[in-house]
Amino acid sequence: MKRSRYMVPLLLLCALTVYAYISYYSQESILDRVVQRNGYELYQRQQSVPFEFYLDPDWLPKTSEEVEYHIQLGSLHNTDIILDRIISRDKSIYIGLKAVPHMKIFLGSFLYIWDIKDNNTSSSYDPIDEWQLLDKNRLPLQQFTMNYGTGEGPGNTFGIEIDKKYMELLQQGLYFKFSGFILYEYWKK
């Protein structure tokens, strides 16, 4: 009887300890502490890091709808680039991506779409030619120069919106080159 009286608080304490440990060492928790410079030094190594991927025409929704994919398009600097969703709207197609860093507790590097300032603020990093669209032969498509929109956030998510008047080109398959990443290095203080 005495033993069972202590068992519930002991199990609760163990569960809280495991939860706190997992929360503290999760990828998201480490990333948050690194970005906030909470116990970490952070160094901006390179701006305009490019990443190129092919958009398979089979991924385009057939009707006006949102399709979630979660397809890994590649990995660069300990960061997976994921095709998160494609949204077919009345007049445009939105391609949503996210960058998922693999954070280590003591030191590492990762790609981020935000320019982290020394005063713990951040702003969107938008190089002039952040996005470049290429045909199947990887030749630039000049007609897209001013006919698309982009977006960032929340977190490490970003995307591009293309007018449906270019649907025929999208259905042939295109390469997308995104140069809006910033490479950071970090280490524990």
mmCIF file of C-alpha atoms in Angstrom:
data_model
loop_
_atom_site.group_PDB
_atom_site.id
_atom_site.type_symbol
_atom_site.label_atom_id
_atom_site.label_comp_id
_atom_site.label_asym_id
_atom_site.label_seq_id
_atom_site.Cartn_x
_atom_site.Cartn_y
_atom_site.Cartn_z
ATOM 1 C CA MET A 1 0.000 0.000 0.000
ATOM 2 C CA LYS A 2 2.800 2.426 0.915
ATOM 3 C CA ARG A 3 4.661 1.575 -2.266
ATOM 4 C CA SER A 4 1.709 2.433 -4.546
ATOM 5 C CA ARG A 5 1.286 5.794 -2.790
ATOM 6 C CA TYR A 6 4.782 6.827 -3.946
ATOM 7 C CA MET A 7 4.533 5.206 -7.347
ATOM 8 C CA VAL A 8 2.242 7.828 -8.958
ATOM 9 C CA PRO A 9 4.360 10.860 -7.932
ATOM 10 C CA LEU A 10 7.520 8.995 -8.950
ATOM 11 C CA LEU A 11 6.088 8.148 -12.391
ATOM 12 C CA LEU A 12 4.914 11.739 -12.801
ATOM 13 C CA LEU A 13 8.367 13.048 -11.890
ATOM 14 C CA CYS A 14 9.988 10.656 -14.389
ATOM 15 C CA ALA A 15 7.566 11.706 -17.131
ATOM 16 C CA LEU A 16 8.235 15.412 -16.472
ATOM 17 C CA THR A 17 11.988 14.810 -16.498
ATOM 18 C CA VAL A 18 11.823 12.978 -19.837
ATOM 19 C CA TYR A 19 9.577 15.701 -21.300
ATOM 20 C CA ALA A 20 11.947 18.484 -20.143
ATOM 21 C CA TYR A 21 14.977 16.621 -21.510
ATOM 22 C CA ILE A 22 13.348 16.000 -24.897
ATOM 23 C CA SER A 23 12.065 19.574 -25.100
ATOM 24 C CA TYR A 24 15.484 21.032 -24.318
ATOM 25 C CA TYR A 25 17.345 18.827 -26.798
ATOM 26 C CA SER A 26 14.788 18.886 -29.637
ATOM 27 C CA GLN A 27 15.868 20.312 -32.999
ATOM 28 C CA GLU A 28 13.419 23.213 -32.651
ATOM 29 C CA SER A 29 14.590 24.056 -29.140
ATOM 30 C CA ILE A 30 18.263 24.089 -30.117
ATOM 31 C CA LEU A 31 17.513 26.203 -33.217
ATOM 32 C CA ASP A 32 15.547 28.682 -31.128
ATOM 33 C CA ARG A 33 18.381 29.029 -28.578
ATOM 34 C CA VAL A 34 20.996 29.382 -31.336
ATOM 35 C CA VAL A 35 19.014 32.079 -33.183
ATOM 36 C CA GLN A 36 18.381 33.948 -29.914
ATOM 37 C CA ARG A 37 22.057 33.508 -28.996
ATOM 38 C CA ASN A 38 20.940 31.987 -25.719
ATOM 39 C CA GLY A 39 24.101 30.120 -24.689
ATOM 40 C CA TYR A 40 25.460 30.070 -28.256
ATOM 41 C CA GLU A 41 27.734 32.112 -30.482
ATOM 42 C CA LEU A 42 26.384 32.610 -34.001
ATOM 43 C CA TYR A 43 28.377 33.563 -37.085
ATOM 44 C CA GLN A 44 27.009 34.440 -40.529
ATOM 45 C CA ARG A 45 29.295 32.553 -42.916
ATOM 46 C CA GLN A 46 27.754 33.250 -46.349
ATOM 47 C CA GLN A 47 24.791 35.007 -47.939
ATOM 48 C CA SER A 48 22.994 34.012 -51.139
ATOM 49 C CA VAL A 49 23.591 30.280 -50.787
ATOM 50 C CA PRO A 50 21.880 28.664 -53.805
ATOM 51 C CA PHE A 51 19.719 25.568 -53.867
ATOM 52 C CA GLU A 52 18.255 24.107 -57.064
ATOM 53 C CA PHE A 53 15.400 21.640 -57.413
ATOM 54 C CA TYR A 54 13.203 20.167 -60.122
ATOM 55 C CA LEU A 55 9.430 20.602 -59.882
ATOM 56 C CA ASP A 56 7.855 17.463 -61.258
ATOM 57 C CA PRO A 57 4.720 18.355 -63.261
ATOM 58 C CA ASP A 58 2.909 15.398 -61.637
ATOM 59 C CA TRP A 59 3.014 17.327 -58.344
ATOM 60 C CA LEU A 60 0.814 20.133 -59.703
ATOM 61 C CA PRO A 61 -2.786 19.917 -58.447
ATOM 62 C CA LYS A 62 -5.318 19.165 -61.183
ATOM 63 C CA THR A 63 -7.981 21.451 -59.682
ATOM 64 C CA SER A 64 -7.990 24.563 -57.489
ATOM 65 C CA GLU A 65 -6.856 22.941 -54.260
ATOM 66 C CA GLU A 66 -4.026 22.660 -51.758
ATOM 67 C CA VAL A 67 -1.953 19.495 -51.745
ATOM 68 C CA GLU A 68 0.485 18.744 -48.922
ATOM 69 C CA TYR A 69 3.558 16.796 -49.983
ATOM 70 C CA HIS A 70 6.460 16.802 -47.486
ATOM 71 C CA ILE A 71 8.902 15.626 -50.181
ATOM 72 C CA GLN A 72 12.608 16.049 -49.443
ATOM 73 C CA LEU A 73 14.091 17.859 -52.447
ATOM 74 C CA GLY A 74 17.640 17.705 -51.167
ATOM 75 C CA SER A 75 20.029 18.492 -48.319
ATOM 76 C CA LEU A 76 22.613 21.230 -47.989
ATOM 77 C CA HIS A 77 24.693 22.319 -44.972
ATOM 78 C CA ASN A 78 22.878 20.049 -42.487
ATOM 79 C CA THR A 79 19.515 21.358 -43.695
ATOM 80 C CA ASP A 80 16.820 19.389 -45.521
ATOM 81 C CA ILE A 81 14.832 21.336 -48.124
ATOM 82 C CA ILE A 82 11.248 20.067 -48.181
ATOM 83 C CA LEU A 83 8.464 20.637 -50.703
ATOM 84 C CA ASP A 84 5.753 21.320 -48.154
ATOM 85 C CA ARG A 85 2.709 22.101 -50.308
ATOM 86 C CA ILE A 86 1.449 23.322 -53.648
ATOM 87 C CA ILE A 87 -1.648 25.483 -53.760
ATOM 88 C CA SER A 88 -3.554 25.922 -57.009
ATOM 89 C CA ARG A 89 -5.538 29.172 -56.850
ATOM 90 C CA ASP A 90 -7.791 30.796 -59.444
ATOM 91 C CA LYS A 91 -4.969 32.760 -61.084
ATOM 92 C CA SER A 92 -1.760 31.353 -59.642
ATOM 93 C CA ILE A 93 0.177 28.370 -58.337
ATOM 94 C CA TYR A 94 1.944 28.687 -54.978
ATOM 95 C CA ILE A 95 4.883 26.386 -54.224
ATOM 96 C CA GLY A 96 5.604 26.256 -50.488
ATOM 97 C CA LEU A 97 8.904 24.988 -49.123
ATOM 98 C CA LYS A 98 10.560 24.696 -45.764
ATOM 99 C CA ALA A 99 14.141 24.319 -44.656
ATOM 100 C CA VAL A 100 14.614 21.940 -41.730
ATOM 101 C CA PRO A 101 18.024 22.235 -40.038
ATOM 102 C CA HIS A 102 19.542 19.270 -38.208
ATOM 103 C CA MET A 103 20.830 20.979 -35.090
ATOM 104 C CA LYS A 104 23.541 19.538 -32.890
ATOM 105 C CA ILE A 105 23.871 20.548 -29.262
ATOM 106 C CA PHE A 106 27.500 21.773 -29.283
ATOM 107 C CA LEU A 107 28.282 23.142 -32.752
ATOM 108 C CA GLY A 108 27.211 23.004 -36.347
ATOM 109 C CA SER A 109 26.002 24.883 -39.383
ATOM 110 C CA PHE A 110 22.594 25.427 -40.964
ATOM 111 C CA LEU A 111 20.742 27.356 -43.654
ATOM 112 C CA TYR A 112 18.231 30.010 -42.663
ATOM 113 C CA ILE A 113 16.114 32.445 -44.672
ATOM 114 C CA TRP A 114 16.332 35.210 -42.074
ATOM 115 C CA ASP A 115 19.149 37.706 -41.604
ATOM 116 C CA ILE A 116 19.824 37.500 -37.847
ATOM 117 C CA LYS A 117 21.096 40.785 -36.428
ATOM 118 C CA ASP A 118 23.431 41.243 -33.462
ATOM 119 C CA ASN A 119 20.607 42.706 -31.346
ATOM 120 C CA ASN A 120 18.658 39.399 -31.584
ATOM 121 C CA THR A 121 16.269 40.711 -34.235
ATOM 122 C CA SER A 122 15.959 39.324 -37.723
ATOM 123 C CA SER A 123 14.716 40.515 -41.052
ATOM 124 C CA SER A 124 13.870 38.921 -44.327
ATOM 125 C CA TYR A 125 16.871 38.442 -46.577
ATOM 126 C CA ASP A 126 15.823 39.204 -50.157
ATOM 127 C CA PRO A 127 18.641 39.242 -52.684
ATOM 128 C CA ILE A 128 17.649 40.793 -56.004
ATOM 129 C CA ASP A 129 17.520 37.517 -57.900
ATOM 130 C CA GLU A 130 16.366 35.327 -55.021
ATOM 131 C CA TRP A 131 14.489 33.024 -57.412
ATOM 132 C CA GLN A 132 15.504 31.962 -60.889
ATOM 133 C CA LEU A 133 13.390 29.671 -63.036
ATOM 134 C CA LEU A 134 15.088 27.387 -65.539
ATOM 135 C CA ASP A 135 13.695 25.225 -68.312
ATOM 136 C CA LYS A 136 14.330 21.480 -68.605
ATOM 137 C CA ASN A 137 17.752 22.244 -70.123
ATOM 138 C CA ARG A 138 18.540 24.513 -67.141
ATOM 139 C CA LEU A 139 18.402 27.663 -69.285
ATOM 140 C CA PRO A 140 16.974 30.789 -67.588
ATOM 141 C CA LEU A 141 13.371 31.724 -68.386
ATOM 142 C CA GLN A 142 13.504 35.511 -68.745
ATOM 143 C CA GLN A 143 9.719 35.990 -68.979
ATOM 144 C CA PHE A 144 9.393 35.230 -65.258
ATOM 145 C CA THR A 145 11.508 38.216 -64.227
ATOM 146 C CA MET A 146 8.599 40.279 -62.860
ATOM 147 C CA ASN A 147 5.733 37.791 -63.052
ATOM 148 C CA TYR A 148 5.981 35.975 -59.769
ATOM 149 C CA GLY A 149 5.670 36.703 -56.069
ATOM 150 C CA THR A 150 7.528 35.306 -53.099
ATOM 151 C CA GLY A 151 6.934 34.940 -49.401
ATOM 152 C CA GLU A 152 8.771 34.004 -46.221
ATOM 153 C CA GLY A 153 7.762 32.732 -42.814
ATOM 154 C CA PRO A 154 6.756 31.704 -40.337
ATOM 155 C CA GLY A 155 9.898 30.000 -39.205
ATOM 156 C CA ASN A 156 12.128 28.730 -41.978
ATOM 157 C CA THR A 157 9.362 28.482 -44.612
ATOM 158 C CA PHE A 158 9.325 30.229 -47.964
ATOM 159 C CA GLY A 159 7.702 29.961 -51.348
ATOM 160 C CA ILE A 160 7.036 31.289 -54.808
ATOM 161 C CA GLU A 161 3.760 32.115 -56.538
ATOM 162 C CA ILE A 162 3.536 31.910 -60.335
ATOM 163 C CA ASP A 163 0.806 33.245 -62.589
ATOM 164 C CA LYS A 164 -1.263 30.486 -64.204
ATOM 165 C CA LYS A 165 -0.635 31.979 -67.637
ATOM 166 C CA TYR A 166 2.661 30.039 -67.379
ATOM 167 C CA MET A 167 0.916 26.744 -66.598
ATOM 168 C CA GLU A 168 2.050 25.186 -69.871
ATOM 169 C CA LEU A 169 5.706 25.791 -68.935
ATOM 170 C CA LEU A 170 5.115 24.402 -65.424
ATOM 171 C CA GLN A 171 3.527 21.276 -66.909
ATOM 172 C CA GLN A 172 6.682 20.679 -68.970
ATOM 173 C CA GLY A 173 8.751 20.597 -65.778
ATOM 174 C CA LEU A 174 10.939 23.397 -64.477
ATOM 175 C CA TYR A 175 14.020 23.808 -62.340
ATOM 176 C CA PHE A 176 13.875 26.380 -59.586
ATOM 177 C CA LYS A 177 16.987 27.997 -58.169
ATOM 178 C CA PHE A 178 16.544 29.719 -54.817
ATOM 179 C CA SER A 179 19.437 31.927 -53.626
ATOM 180 C CA GLY A 180 17.859 33.358 -50.488
ATOM 181 C CA PHE A 181 19.574 31.166 -47.918
ATOM 182 C CA ILE A 182 22.109 32.406 -45.408
ATOM 183 C CA LEU A 183 24.652 29.923 -44.060
ATOM 184 C CA TYR A 184 25.253 30.206 -40.316
ATOM 185 C CA GLU A 185 27.733 28.479 -38.048
ATOM 186 C CA TYR A 186 27.215 28.187 -34.308
ATOM 187 C CA TRP A 187 28.897 26.832 -31.227
ATOM 188 C CA LYS A 188 27.995 26.522 -27.570
ATOM 189 C CA LYS A 189 29.576 29.130 -25.266
#
